[in-house]
XYZ file of C-alpha atoms in Angstrom:
687
model
C 42.198 180.157 -120.060
C 41.224 177.812 -117.269
C 44.720 178.033 -115.760
C 44.584 181.835 -115.586
C 41.213 181.726 -113.903
C 42.300 179.091 -111.468
C 45.149 181.314 -110.277
C 42.646 183.635 -108.662
C 40.409 181.065 -107.023
C 41.845 181.242 -103.529
C 43.583 184.503 -102.568
C 45.222 182.882 -99.595
C 46.233 179.737 -101.501
C 47.738 180.461 -104.865
C 49.951 177.444 -105.288
C 50.302 174.101 -106.940
C 48.274 171.084 -105.860
C 51.383 168.995 -106.227
C 50.198 167.350 -109.450
C 52.426 169.436 -111.684
C 56.156 169.053 -112.125
C 58.055 170.983 -109.502
C 60.613 173.295 -111.109
C 62.338 174.509 -107.961
C 65.378 172.591 -106.828
C 64.773 170.390 -103.852
C 67.260 170.046 -100.996
C 69.004 167.062 -102.566
C 68.660 167.985 -106.234
C 66.300 165.126 -106.977
C 62.659 165.460 -107.828
C 59.850 163.006 -108.194
C 57.926 163.242 -111.447
C 54.507 164.045 -110.076
C 52.359 164.548 -113.154
C 49.459 162.102 -113.113
C 48.259 161.481 -116.649
C 46.285 158.288 -117.247
C 47.430 156.335 -120.256
C 44.726 156.691 -122.904
C 44.347 154.420 -125.872
C 45.801 156.491 -128.703
C 43.601 154.705 -131.238
C 40.488 156.016 -129.527
C 41.504 159.255 -127.862
C 39.039 161.032 -125.633
C 38.274 164.456 -127.154
C 39.236 167.401 -124.908
C 37.330 170.299 -126.395
C 34.142 169.215 -128.073
C 31.121 167.275 -126.828
C 31.157 163.919 -128.482
C 28.152 163.892 -130.827
C 27.657 162.094 -134.138
C 27.710 164.546 -137.038
C 26.723 164.061 -140.679
C 27.771 166.178 -143.580
C 24.187 166.607 -144.735
C 22.788 167.703 -141.422
C 25.291 169.624 -139.276
C 23.878 169.716 -135.777
C 24.210 172.111 -132.864
C 26.085 171.029 -129.765
C 24.223 171.708 -126.534
C 26.176 172.702 -123.471
C 25.073 172.913 -119.860
C 24.352 176.593 -119.939
C 21.521 176.045 -122.331
C 23.119 178.142 -125.058
C 23.675 176.671 -128.494
C 26.726 177.328 -130.623
C 27.619 176.173 -134.042
C 30.226 173.476 -134.234
C 33.776 174.778 -134.768
C 32.659 178.386 -134.147
C 35.065 180.503 -132.046
C 34.003 180.689 -128.396
C 33.992 183.984 -126.522
C 33.932 183.535 -122.767
C 32.045 186.172 -120.769
C 33.005 187.241 -117.252
C 30.039 185.269 -115.930
C 31.127 182.148 -117.786
C 34.703 182.673 -116.595
C 33.542 182.675 -112.969
C 31.626 179.429 -113.546
C 34.557 177.857 -115.374
C 36.882 178.764 -112.520
C 34.711 176.867 -110.069
C 34.452 173.967 -112.499
C 38.228 173.778 -112.691
C 38.574 173.628 -108.910
C 35.870 170.990 -108.664
C 37.668 169.000 -111.338
C 40.872 169.242 -109.348
C 39.245 168.166 -106.088
C 37.230 165.488 -107.832
C 40.460 163.933 -109.057
C 41.906 163.851 -105.502
C 39.300 164.165 -102.757
C 42.011 164.704 -100.124
C 42.609 168.179 -101.601
C 39.400 169.439 -99.995
C 41.111 169.310 -96.620
C 43.515 172.095 -97.651
C 40.809 174.656 -96.890
C 40.663 173.537 -93.257
C 44.306 174.429 -92.557
C 44.952 178.201 -92.553
C 47.815 179.369 -94.751
C 50.305 181.286 -92.622
C 52.703 183.978 -93.741
C 55.685 181.664 -93.484
C 58.145 184.398 -94.501
C 57.738 185.914 -91.022
C 58.881 182.737 -89.219
C 62.430 181.836 -88.226
C 64.140 178.722 -89.589
C 63.537 176.931 -86.283
C 59.822 177.771 -86.438
C 59.615 176.667 -90.077
C 61.095 173.266 -89.255
C 58.575 172.901 -86.420
C 55.761 173.747 -88.875
C 57.064 171.198 -91.386
C 57.248 168.521 -88.711
C 53.612 169.176 -87.845
C 52.448 169.202 -91.482
C 54.131 165.904 -92.330
C 51.989 164.221 -89.661
C 48.718 165.129 -91.430
C 46.910 162.018 -92.696
C 45.850 163.375 -96.110
C 49.211 164.504 -97.365
C 47.962 166.458 -100.393
C 45.811 168.672 -98.184
C 49.015 170.309 -96.906
C 51.030 170.268 -100.136
C 50.752 174.021 -100.694
C 51.676 174.696 -97.069
C 54.734 172.452 -97.246
C 55.958 174.098 -100.454
C 55.548 177.562 -98.915
C 57.475 176.411 -95.833
C 60.177 174.987 -98.080
C 60.456 178.169 -100.118
C 60.746 180.351 -97.002
C 63.207 178.017 -95.270
C 65.552 177.695 -98.255
C 65.547 181.451 -98.841
C 66.567 182.092 -95.231
C 69.030 179.183 -95.206
C 70.875 180.268 -98.356
C 71.045 183.839 -97.033
C 72.429 182.521 -93.740
C 75.042 180.357 -95.485
C 76.083 183.243 -97.746
C 76.810 185.337 -94.659
C 78.769 182.541 -92.995
C 80.767 182.005 -96.199
C 81.609 185.718 -96.396
C 82.682 185.700 -92.741
C 84.878 182.636 -93.284
C 86.762 184.100 -96.235
C 87.032 187.481 -94.501
C 88.674 185.827 -91.484
C 90.749 183.465 -93.646
C 91.617 185.452 -96.791
C 94.508 183.187 -97.683
C 92.696 179.926 -97.040
C 92.645 177.303 -99.803
C 90.051 175.175 -98.018
C 86.520 174.870 -99.353
C 83.956 176.520 -97.125
C 81.944 174.024 -95.100
C 79.329 174.699 -92.462
C 77.551 172.061 -90.419
C 73.955 173.107 -89.801
C 71.942 170.377 -88.021
C 68.687 172.258 -88.576
C 69.099 171.884 -92.359
C 69.621 168.145 -91.964
C 66.427 167.941 -89.945
C 64.573 169.929 -92.587
C 65.827 167.679 -95.419
C 64.796 164.577 -93.503
C 61.262 165.882 -92.972
C 60.871 167.151 -96.533
C 62.069 163.851 -98.009
C 59.608 162.070 -95.753
C 56.828 164.286 -97.106
C 57.948 163.713 -100.690
C 57.976 159.933 -100.221
C 54.440 160.024 -98.824
C 53.310 162.154 -101.744
C 54.889 159.791 -104.284
C 53.188 156.821 -102.653
C 49.876 158.685 -102.765
C 50.297 159.534 -106.477
C 51.085 155.956 -107.442
C 47.950 154.622 -105.813
C 45.876 157.502 -107.205
C 47.135 157.157 -110.769
C 45.921 153.596 -111.217
C 42.517 154.415 -109.750
C 42.061 157.486 -111.973
C 42.824 155.505 -115.101
C 40.324 152.755 -114.244
C 37.614 155.232 -113.232
C 38.020 157.206 -116.462
C 37.544 154.046 -118.460
C 34.405 153.210 -116.444
C 32.853 156.636 -116.998
C 33.668 156.713 -120.697
C 32.087 153.290 -121.037
C 28.976 154.522 -119.194
C 28.713 157.515 -121.577
C 28.869 155.134 -124.528
C 26.260 152.924 -122.880
C 23.990 155.944 -122.331
C 24.384 156.966 -125.995
C 23.394 153.443 -126.970
C 20.308 153.554 -124.760
C 19.211 156.859 -126.332
C 19.757 155.553 -129.839
C 18.136 152.122 -129.473
C 15.323 152.284 -126.929
C 12.587 154.275 -128.710
C 10.412 151.188 -128.917
C 10.605 150.209 -125.245
C 10.533 153.237 -122.940
C 10.201 151.202 -119.729
C 13.278 149.207 -120.559
C 15.141 152.426 -121.433
C 14.235 153.956 -118.057
C 15.454 150.877 -116.241
C 18.737 150.986 -118.141
C 19.041 154.730 -117.439
C 18.576 154.275 -113.694
C 21.180 151.519 -113.683
C 23.637 153.740 -115.557
C 23.002 156.649 -113.179
C 23.604 154.455 -110.134
C 26.865 153.112 -111.540
C 27.879 156.654 -112.536
C 27.535 157.842 -108.937
C 29.916 155.162 -107.734
C 32.441 155.312 -110.577
C 35.000 157.318 -108.557
C 37.304 160.263 -109.398
C 38.890 160.801 -112.799
C 41.814 162.971 -114.024
C 41.023 166.645 -113.635
C 41.839 167.469 -117.251
C 39.064 165.023 -118.339
C 36.533 165.976 -115.663
C 34.554 168.730 -117.410
C 34.606 167.001 -120.783
C 33.345 163.659 -119.432
C 30.659 165.261 -117.257
C 29.466 167.530 -120.079
C 29.169 164.519 -122.375
C 27.252 162.621 -119.736
C 24.829 165.482 -119.069
C 24.347 166.190 -122.743
C 23.237 162.631 -123.436
C 21.205 162.499 -120.210
C 19.248 165.607 -121.210
C 18.980 164.266 -124.726
C 17.426 161.113 -123.285
C 14.565 163.106 -121.791
C 14.182 165.368 -124.789
C 14.315 162.736 -127.512
C 12.417 159.794 -126.040
C 8.651 159.967 -125.695
C 8.425 159.284 -122.010
C 5.316 159.278 -119.957
C 4.658 162.994 -119.577
C 3.497 162.692 -115.976
C 6.587 160.751 -114.875
C 8.919 163.060 -116.774
C 7.270 166.211 -115.428
C 7.470 164.823 -111.901
C 11.222 164.234 -112.211
C 11.740 167.616 -113.864
C 9.814 169.273 -111.024
C 11.874 167.462 -108.383
C 15.103 168.518 -110.065
C 13.796 172.081 -110.432
C 12.995 172.258 -106.704
C 16.520 171.128 -105.797
C 18.167 173.615 -108.146
C 15.975 176.459 -106.889
C 16.974 175.610 -103.334
C 20.608 175.774 -104.435
C 19.978 179.192 -106.005
C 18.342 180.382 -102.784
C 21.305 179.155 -100.793
C 23.726 180.963 -103.094
C 21.666 184.119 -102.638
C 22.070 183.746 -98.865
C 25.795 183.117 -99.215
C 26.217 186.578 -100.707
C 25.616 187.946 -97.193
C 28.161 185.621 -95.545
C 30.997 187.589 -93.906
C 33.534 184.795 -94.360
C 33.897 185.083 -98.119
C 36.334 182.194 -98.506
C 34.046 179.881 -96.548
C 31.070 180.972 -98.662
C 33.032 180.414 -101.849
C 33.997 176.886 -100.822
C 30.325 176.104 -100.189
C 29.486 177.565 -103.601
C 31.980 175.116 -105.133
C 30.133 172.245 -103.424
C 26.811 173.569 -104.694
C 28.154 173.629 -108.253
C 29.343 170.062 -107.850
C 25.919 168.970 -106.553
C 24.176 170.841 -109.392
C 26.391 169.127 -111.926
C 26.893 165.660 -110.481
C 23.843 164.827 -108.372
C 20.803 166.654 -109.800
C 19.218 165.665 -113.074
C 17.870 167.896 -115.857
C 14.879 170.242 -115.767
C 12.410 171.035 -118.511
C 13.849 172.630 -121.592
C 11.645 175.717 -121.159
C 13.303 176.803 -117.865
C 16.678 175.205 -118.330
C 18.473 178.251 -119.751
C 16.792 180.753 -117.424
C 17.622 178.691 -114.347
C 21.226 178.284 -115.383
C 21.648 181.986 -116.111
C 20.243 182.836 -112.671
C 22.663 180.441 -110.993
C 25.577 181.736 -113.086
C 24.753 185.373 -112.308
C 24.797 184.700 -108.573
C 28.070 182.828 -109.025
C 29.494 185.890 -110.775
C 28.463 188.105 -107.825
C 30.190 185.795 -105.380
C 33.235 185.716 -107.635
C 33.298 189.537 -107.688
C 33.140 189.679 -103.883
C 36.026 187.282 -103.717
C 37.986 189.319 -106.216
C 37.442 192.350 -103.970
C 38.860 190.360 -101.075
C 41.810 189.361 -103.241
C 42.307 193.002 -104.156
C 42.453 193.919 -100.466
C 45.157 191.270 -100.065
C 47.029 192.762 -102.990
C 46.790 196.220 -101.399
C 48.216 194.795 -98.167
C 51.003 193.120 -100.130
C 51.785 196.463 -101.791
C 52.011 198.102 -98.363
C 54.297 195.290 -97.223
C 56.429 195.913 -100.307
C 56.784 199.580 -99.389
C 57.845 198.615 -95.856
C 60.456 196.198 -97.177
C 61.758 198.736 -99.686
C 62.171 201.261 -96.861
C 64.069 198.653 -94.831
C 66.304 197.882 -97.814
C 67.019 201.608 -98.212
C 68.136 201.780 -94.561
C 70.352 198.735 -95.052
C 71.892 200.319 -98.145
C 72.618 203.453 -96.121
C 74.274 201.432 -93.353
C 76.385 199.714 -96.013
C 77.985 203.105 -96.789
C 78.665 204.233 -93.201
C 82.266 203.572 -92.193
C 82.988 203.395 -88.461
C 86.397 202.920 -86.900
C 85.929 201.072 -83.601
C 84.724 197.661 -82.572
C 82.095 199.185 -80.256
C 80.614 201.242 -83.097
C 80.540 198.198 -85.360
C 78.674 196.251 -82.691
C 76.091 199.029 -82.749
C 75.889 198.888 -86.571
C 75.506 195.104 -86.502
C 72.650 195.417 -83.988
C 70.908 197.878 -86.320
C 71.206 195.481 -89.260
C 69.901 192.579 -87.178
C 66.903 194.676 -86.130
C 66.202 195.629 -89.753
C 66.583 192.000 -90.823
C 63.949 190.916 -88.295
C 61.656 193.732 -89.405
C 62.066 192.653 -93.042
C 61.040 189.070 -92.285
C 58.109 190.259 -90.168
C 56.791 192.668 -92.810
C 54.725 190.002 -94.591
C 54.200 188.934 -98.186
C 54.746 191.174 -101.189
C 53.237 190.829 -104.676
C 54.405 187.522 -106.120
C 55.826 189.101 -109.265
C 58.097 191.348 -107.146
C 59.046 188.849 -104.461
C 62.229 187.590 -106.118
C 63.514 191.088 -106.939
C 62.751 192.321 -103.410
C 64.515 189.365 -101.838
C 67.528 189.852 -104.136
C 67.758 193.564 -103.217
C 67.614 192.686 -99.517
C 70.385 190.090 -99.808
C 72.549 192.494 -101.820
C 72.156 195.262 -99.220
C 73.059 192.885 -96.371
C 76.007 191.511 -98.320
C 77.338 195.005 -99.047
C 77.130 195.794 -95.341
C 79.002 192.605 -94.506
C 81.703 193.430 -97.054
C 82.237 196.791 -95.360
C 82.218 195.211 -91.902
C 84.577 192.408 -92.899
C 86.950 194.932 -94.449
C 87.238 196.690 -91.085
C 87.883 193.484 -89.183
C 90.336 192.320 -91.818
C 92.374 195.480 -91.197
C 92.451 195.028 -87.440
C 93.169 191.332 -87.705
C 96.839 192.112 -88.342
C 96.957 194.101 -85.092
C 95.254 191.247 -83.279
C 97.852 188.837 -84.641
C 100.639 191.057 -83.279
C 98.819 191.356 -79.959
C 98.545 187.580 -79.854
C 102.318 187.186 -80.228
C 102.999 189.732 -77.497
C 100.563 188.139 -75.054
C 101.904 184.669 -75.799
C 105.389 185.981 -74.885
C 103.994 187.307 -71.583
C 102.398 183.940 -70.874
C 105.767 182.259 -71.390
C 107.417 184.726 -69.026
C 104.668 184.297 -66.398
C 105.054 180.510 -66.547
C 108.807 180.876 -66.069
C 108.333 183.038 -62.966
C 105.394 181.292 -61.325
C 107.652 178.910 -59.374
C 110.440 181.424 -58.661
C 111.876 181.552 -55.146
C 113.373 185.019 -55.620
C 110.212 186.847 -54.613
C 111.871 190.251 -54.376
C 112.998 190.145 -58.000
C 110.089 188.137 -59.452
C 107.349 190.269 -57.887
C 108.498 193.398 -59.666
C 108.597 191.553 -63.003
C 105.195 189.904 -62.495
C 103.603 193.260 -61.734
C 105.280 194.740 -64.772
C 104.035 192.031 -67.186
C 100.512 192.401 -65.756
C 100.603 196.079 -66.644
C 101.897 195.219 -70.112
C 99.061 192.701 -70.572
C 96.479 195.402 -69.809
C 98.064 197.749 -72.338
C 97.968 195.189 -75.173
C 94.789 195.234 -77.299
C 92.453 192.455 -78.420
C 93.573 189.112 -79.797
C 91.639 186.800 -82.160
C 88.495 185.541 -80.440
C 89.358 181.857 -80.768
C 92.561 182.361 -78.704
C 91.309 184.952 -76.235
C 89.771 182.766 -73.525
C 92.427 180.049 -73.485
C 95.291 182.569 -73.483
C 93.785 184.596 -70.641
C 93.109 181.451 -68.643
C 96.741 180.305 -68.902
C 98.097 183.746 -68.017
C 95.730 184.164 -65.082
C 96.565 180.737 -63.664
C 100.314 181.461 -63.784
C 99.885 184.844 -62.054
C 97.520 183.457 -59.428
C 99.896 180.610 -58.633
C 102.810 182.994 -58.165
C 100.962 185.460 -55.940
C 99.482 182.658 -53.841
C 103.026 181.439 -53.230
C 104.096 185.022 -52.461
C 101.246 185.344 -49.985
C 102.304 182.135 -48.245
C 105.901 183.342 -48.059
C 104.715 186.628 -46.569
C 103.106 184.734 -43.740
C 106.473 183.172 -42.913
C 108.254 186.512 -43.244
C 105.777 188.220 -40.928
C 106.882 186.119 -37.995
C 110.513 187.092 -38.662
C 109.593 190.780 -39.056
C 107.660 190.823 -35.786
C 110.681 189.359 -34.037
C 112.829 192.062 -35.680
C 110.416 194.732 -34.423
C 110.617 193.427 -30.861
C 114.402 193.415 -31.021
C 114.507 196.955 -32.457
C 112.109 198.124 -29.794
C 114.421 196.801 -27.100
C 117.477 198.197 -28.910
C 115.805 201.613 -29.129
C 115.428 201.692 -25.343
C 119.096 200.777 -25.031
C 120.081 203.521 -27.488
C 118.196 206.147 -25.510
C 120.727 205.649 -22.671
C 123.760 206.019 -24.940
C 126.002 208.935 -24.039
C 128.781 210.472 -26.114
C 132.304 210.268 -24.672
C 133.435 213.597 -26.067
C 135.977 212.016 -28.387
C 134.720 212.913 -31.864
C 136.249 210.013 -33.735
C 135.304 207.300 -31.266
C 131.813 208.748 -30.816
C 131.303 208.815 -34.641
C 132.423 205.196 -34.877
C 130.041 204.272 -32.048
C 127.103 205.960 -33.805
C 127.945 204.154 -37.062
C 128.139 200.883 -35.124
C 124.636 201.508 -33.741
C 123.446 202.106 -37.311
C 124.977 198.830 -38.497
C 123.493 196.973 -35.526
C 120.062 198.449 -36.288
C 120.282 197.342 -39.916
C 121.345 193.891 -38.842
C 118.140 193.392 -36.883
C 116.207 193.207 -40.186
C 112.922 194.514 -41.569
C 109.871 195.191 -39.448
C 106.175 194.806 -40.463
C 104.948 197.611 -42.684
C 102.377 198.831 -40.172
C 105.113 199.155 -37.506
C 107.692 201.105 -39.462
C 107.151 204.114 -37.243
C 109.949 202.675 -35.144
C 112.396 203.649 -37.933
C 111.397 207.278 -37.483
C 112.097 207.091 -33.761
C 115.540 205.668 -34.453
C 116.309 208.462 -36.938
C 115.313 211.123 -34.384
C 117.756 209.688 -31.847
C 120.453 209.655 -34.539
C 119.755 213.299 -35.380
C 120.175 214.246 -31.745
C 123.412 212.302 -31.466
C 124.854 213.880 -34.609
C 123.938 217.324 -33.277
C 125.779 216.601 -30.044
C 128.717 215.225 -31.997
C 129.166 218.664 -33.640
C 130.144 217.035 -36.918
C 129.774 218.928 -40.204
C 126.238 219.534 -41.234
C 126.832 217.889 -44.591
C 128.289 214.722 -43.053
C 125.429 214.443 -40.602
C 122.897 215.027 -43.344
C 124.451 212.316 -45.493
C 124.533 209.843 -42.617
C 120.848 210.388 -41.922
C 120.056 210.168 -45.651
C 121.961 206.880 -45.967
C 120.096 205.483 -42.978
C 116.798 206.532 -44.516
C 117.604 204.818 -47.810
C 118.486 201.649 -45.990
C 114.860 201.383 -44.865
C 113.801 201.253 -48.570
C 115.741 198.094 -49.305
C 113.422 195.299 -50.391
C 110.498 197.670 -50.913
C 108.926 198.715 -54.146
C 111.484 200.524 -56.291
C 108.949 203.332 -56.708
C 109.992 204.681 -53.310
C 113.535 205.088 -54.573
C 112.264 206.654 -57.793
C 110.079 209.094 -55.869
C 112.991 210.040 -53.612
C 115.167 210.626 -56.668
C 112.539 212.918 -58.236
C 112.312 214.853 -54.965
C 116.102 215.383 -54.877
C 116.175 216.475 -58.523
C 113.463 219.053 -57.836
C 115.400 220.356 -54.814
C 118.555 220.679 -56.942
C 116.597 222.703 -59.501
C 115.170 224.933 -56.768
C 118.581 225.608 -55.150
C 120.218 226.278 -58.521
C 117.450 228.714 -59.393
C 117.880 230.445 -56.032
C 121.648 230.768 -56.540
C 121.114 232.155 -60.026
C 118.677 234.732 -58.700
C 121.026 235.819 -55.880
C 123.997 236.116 -58.232
C 121.903 238.143 -60.618
C 120.842 240.513 -57.839
C 124.367 241.127 -56.611
C 125.306 242.531 -60.021
C 123.480 245.718 -59.108
C 125.899 246.332 -56.219
C 129.263 245.688 -57.936
C 130.604 249.219 -57.170
C 129.521 249.154 -53.552
C 132.184 248.465 -50.933
C 131.494 247.176 -47.420
C 127.782 247.110 -48.176
C 126.077 244.925 -45.476
C 123.376 243.847 -47.941
C 125.985 242.654 -50.427
C 127.800 240.777 -47.717
C 124.576 239.050 -46.601
C 123.779 238.032 -50.185
C 127.240 236.569 -50.634
C 126.860 234.519 -47.436
C 123.490 233.278 -48.713
C 125.055 232.248 -52.013
C 127.740 230.259 -50.226
C 125.171 228.612 -47.991
C 123.039 227.594 -51.024
C 126.070 226.217 -52.801
C 126.788 224.048 -49.770
C 123.204 222.767 -49.876
C 123.523 222.161 -53.629
C 126.640 220.070 -53.072
C 124.809 218.008 -50.442
C 121.810 217.439 -52.726
C 124.085 216.406 -55.581
C 125.864 213.929 -53.320
C 122.478 212.527 -52.345
C 121.516 212.202 -56.033
C 124.779 210.433 -56.781
C 124.267 208.070 -53.870
C 120.664 207.195 -54.807
C 121.628 206.656 -58.471
C 124.255 204.191 -57.343
C 121.710 202.363 -55.195
C 119.128 202.230 -58.027
C 121.773 200.876 -60.405
C 122.741 198.172 -57.921
C 119.100 197.140 -57.479
C 118.598 196.982 -61.249
C 121.682 194.836 -61.757
C 120.540 192.575 -58.973
C 117.086 192.191 -60.573
C 118.592 191.259 -63.920
């Protein structure tokens, strides 16, 4: 019964005092046996349930308890709510009497440790371990430990799932180095060692003190039984016993109430049985009555205290003073006074129960919040998305819900484990879905890795090439291929990109340096072409077609031999082509031959440039061929309407147009053939 009552003593501190065996696994699977039970002589055991009074078969007596009520020996005891409230306080006082350092636990507020991160929990533990009276923070440390281990195991479960999702074929055991856990274990073991040291020193003292107090009770019984003839001597012995009783020290909590009840029973019996001097006895009774009435008045005032927990702790001290420091009162008012004190205690207990109920209501609200969060997590665990970006968004949602879950606060203790299990299951189901997606794309990433590694090899082969014309086209091509390839596994991404980038940068830096050297040559070529252009302007045809054609072709060869000019000065090529056009016109050569000569000269200016210029020119020619063919088809179709007409000028004009278009078509086809040959030569040269 006392254990059930003690569970409700402190709403904000409902934990062990560290004196029981710990059932939860500690970080290193070892546990110190912490139960402190003094070794009692089994031949003379101390009774736990009855007040030790001599009984005779002829005259069964009544056993008197502190409340003033009398009950028959061995009769069943029914505990009222008022008595339960008093017993609850007695149990706490017994606990704190056994270990006085426990009183300090009320001075350190109990936080909602579930809302803290693992880093914050370790910081809290480090601070708690530094407290001088180690048992005053025992409940706090165990709450920190419970919260930390719950978060740690959840964290490790996620890391384990990620490891096996990324390495499905791995035969290695999962291992994860977490320095924060090592720090936590070190601090908790330090706390446990301090607690063990404290228990060892306390255990010996409790055993000796219990023996002292039991001996004093026996001595008091002897005084009562043997001092009826010498009252003065009995009083002297009583005062000596009382003084030694005050200084006897703490005893085991499970013996506290029994030993004190025995002591008080015989103390009151001393005053009731012996024929003391009435005036002296009444004076002591009056003094004790005044002190107990002041205590009752103080309890009455405490009922108006706003800090209920603070008031309740003071009430515990008042009960201890009433029991341990103040003597008996007259038998006539003893029961009435006790009932008044007990009734006020019951009122304070009820106020505290109301406060506890408000905490339970808050915990129920927290439970509803956490259940709503779990429901959202369960929903997210069913939503399949198909891109990395969408998964990043889903992961952010889960992380936000996780933080909200930890910040929601405590839930009813009986539902805490089930709530935590439901949360972990929902998160795990989400991770299974997420890992399934990334497992599917991992194959693609592996293929992408192989392709990019091949490009890196090729880039490294070309980075020191001296054939800039050929290598530049390939380097640009592999850069485009790199952009088109998707993601690679994260652990290779940075190093692979760094190697590829360095190879490309080295090549293009060398190309840039070579361009600087080429620029000087190109400028010289421009100056020479400029001078040659002025010379060409004065060239006159001789009138001999063959020799003039050879001369023009020689000028073309000379022009080509002068080399390339800077890109921004290529306008000079256009001027040269205009002069050629004029010369070919004067030469009166066939239009097709002149057109092909100009076209060949134009293509010569593309040599060494980006092959796209040749490709664009080819596309242009192919479009022109299509246009001319379509025009011829249309003209031939139209002439069908005039088949029976003879010497029709319109028909004759259409026929001339058809012939003219066919000539153009032949020229365009020759151009296409020529450019295809040039493209093929460039391709073979590049290979």
